Amino acid sequence: LRGSEAKLYDYLTGYLGGPPVYVEKHGHPRLRARHFAAAIGPQERDEWMLCFRRALDETIDNEKLREIIWPPVERLALHMQNRE
């Protein structure tokens, strides 16, 4: 998973307001297009957000930082939903 971890780090760096590292290395992520083959409805979206929230809570001690990171992650999850 090392490659996936690095790509996620690069993507989140840019998505959360840092330099566009992912775009510079790999081009536009086209996340929604790449995931469109997967049915992502409310249940899948909510389960992904639950996993992400748990990962934040387990890896980031600073509550304020978690509060800053969460809203853009939530917007991303809502954007990725492609089924009702």
Short mmCIF file of N, CA, C and O in Angstrom, two decimals, residues 11-40:
data_model
loop_
_atom_site.label_atom_id
_atom_site.label_comp_id
_atom_site.label_asym_id
_atom_site.label_seq_id
_atom_site.Cartn_x
_atom_site.Cartn_y
_atom_site.Cartn_z
N TYR A 11 -2.40 13.84 -2.89
CA TYR A 11 -3.72 14.36 -3.24
C TYR A 11 -4.26 15.25 -2.12
O TYR A 11 -4.69 16.38 -2.36
N LEU A 12 -4.25 14.74 -0.89
CA LEU A 12 -4.80 15.51 0.22
C LEU A 12 -4.01 16.79 0.48
O LEU A 12 -4.59 17.80 0.90
N THR A 13 -2.72 16.77 0.22
CA THR A 13 -1.92 17.98 0.37
C THR A 13 -2.50 19.11 -0.47
O THR A 13 -2.73 20.22 0.03
N GLY A 14 -2.76 18.84 -1.72
CA GLY A 14 -3.33 19.86 -2.60
C GLY A 14 -4.78 20.14 -2.31
O GLY A 14 -5.22 21.29 -2.29
N TYR A 15 -5.55 19.09 -2.07
CA TYR A 15 -6.99 19.25 -1.85
C TYR A 15 -7.28 20.08 -0.60
O TYR A 15 -8.24 20.83 -0.56
N LEU A 16 -6.42 19.97 0.39
CA LEU A 16 -6.63 20.70 1.64
C LEU A 16 -5.95 22.07 1.66
O LEU A 16 -5.86 22.70 2.70
N GLY A 17 -5.48 22.52 0.49
CA GLY A 17 -4.97 23.88 0.40
C GLY A 17 -3.48 24.03 0.26
O GLY A 17 -2.97 25.14 0.13
N GLY A 18 -2.75 22.93 0.28
CA GLY A 18 -1.30 23.01 0.10
C GLY A 18 -0.94 23.02 -1.37
O GLY A 18 -1.79 23.18 -2.23
N PRO A 19 0.33 22.86 -1.65
CA PRO A 19 0.76 22.86 -3.05
C PRO A 19 0.15 21.67 -3.81
O PRO A 19 -0.09 20.61 -3.22
N PRO A 20 -0.12 21.83 -5.11
CA PRO A 20 -0.77 20.79 -5.90
C PRO A 20 0.19 19.66 -6.29
O PRO A 20 0.42 19.38 -7.47
N VAL A 21 0.71 18.99 -5.30
CA VAL A 21 1.73 17.96 -5.52
C VAL A 21 1.20 16.84 -6.42
O VAL A 21 1.87 16.41 -7.35
N TYR A 22 0.00 16.37 -6.15
CA TYR A 22 -0.56 15.26 -6.94
C TYR A 22 -0.67 15.66 -8.41
O TYR A 22 -0.27 14.92 -9.30
N VAL A 23 -1.22 16.83 -8.66
CA VAL A 23 -1.41 17.30 -10.04
C VAL A 23 -0.07 17.44 -10.74
O VAL A 23 0.06 17.06 -11.91
N GLU A 24 0.92 17.94 -10.05
CA GLU A 24 2.25 18.09 -10.65
C GLU A 24 2.86 16.75 -11.02
O GLU A 24 3.53 16.62 -12.04
N LYS A 25 2.62 15.73 -10.21
CA LYS A 25 3.21 14.42 -10.46
C LYS A 25 2.38 13.56 -11.42
O LYS A 25 2.93 12.83 -12.23
N HIS A 26 1.05 13.64 -11.30
CA HIS A 26 0.18 12.67 -11.98
C HIS A 26 -0.87 13.30 -12.88
O HIS A 26 -1.63 12.56 -13.52
N GLY A 27 -0.99 14.61 -12.91
CA GLY A 27 -2.07 15.24 -13.65
C GLY A 27 -3.33 15.33 -12.81
O GLY A 27 -3.34 14.93 -11.65
N HIS A 28 -4.39 15.84 -13.42
CA HIS A 28 -5.65 16.00 -12.69
C HIS A 28 -6.13 14.63 -12.22
O HIS A 28 -6.11 13.66 -12.98
N PRO A 29 -6.59 14.53 -10.96
CA PRO A 29 -6.97 13.22 -10.42
C PRO A 29 -8.23 12.62 -11.04
O PRO A 29 -8.40 11.40 -11.01
N ARG A 30 -9.15 13.45 -11.55
CA ARG A 30 -10.40 12.95 -12.14
C ARG A 30 -11.06 11.90 -11.24
O ARG A 30 -11.48 10.85 -11.70
N LEU A 31 -11.12 12.18 -9.95
CA LEU A 31 -11.63 11.22 -8.98
C LEU A 31 -13.03 10.72 -9.30
O LEU A 31 -13.31 9.52 -9.27
N ARG A 32 -13.93 11.64 -9.60
CA ARG A 32 -15.31 11.22 -9.84
C ARG A 32 -15.38 10.33 -11.07
O ARG A 32 -16.04 9.28 -11.06
N ALA A 33 -14.70 10.70 -12.12
CA ALA A 33 -14.71 9.89 -13.34
C ALA A 33 -14.09 8.51 -13.09
O ALA A 33 -14.59 7.50 -13.57
N ARG A 34 -13.01 8.47 -12.35
CA ARG A 34 -12.34 7.20 -12.07
C ARG A 34 -13.19 6.27 -11.19
O ARG A 34 -13.06 5.06 -11.26
N HIS A 35 -14.04 6.85 -10.37
CA HIS A 35 -14.86 6.06 -9.46
C HIS A 35 -16.28 5.83 -9.97
O HIS A 35 -17.08 5.18 -9.32
N PHE A 36 -16.60 6.37 -11.14
CA PHE A 36 -17.97 6.29 -11.61
C PHE A 36 -18.44 4.86 -11.84
O PHE A 36 -19.62 4.56 -11.70
N ALA A 37 -17.55 3.96 -12.17
CA ALA A 37 -17.92 2.56 -12.37
C ALA A 37 -18.39 1.91 -11.07
O ALA A 37 -19.15 0.94 -11.09
N ALA A 38 -17.96 2.45 -9.94
CA ALA A 38 -18.38 1.94 -8.64
C ALA A 38 -19.65 2.67 -8.21
O ALA A 38 -19.71 3.90 -8.25
N ALA A 39 -20.65 1.91 -7.83
CA ALA A 39 -21.89 2.51 -7.34
C ALA A 39 -21.63 3.11 -5.96
O ALA A 39 -21.35 2.40 -5.00
N ILE A 40 -21.71 4.43 -5.88
CA ILE A 40 -21.49 5.12 -4.61
C ILE A 40 -22.79 5.85 -4.27
O ILE A 40 -23.08 6.91 -4.79
#
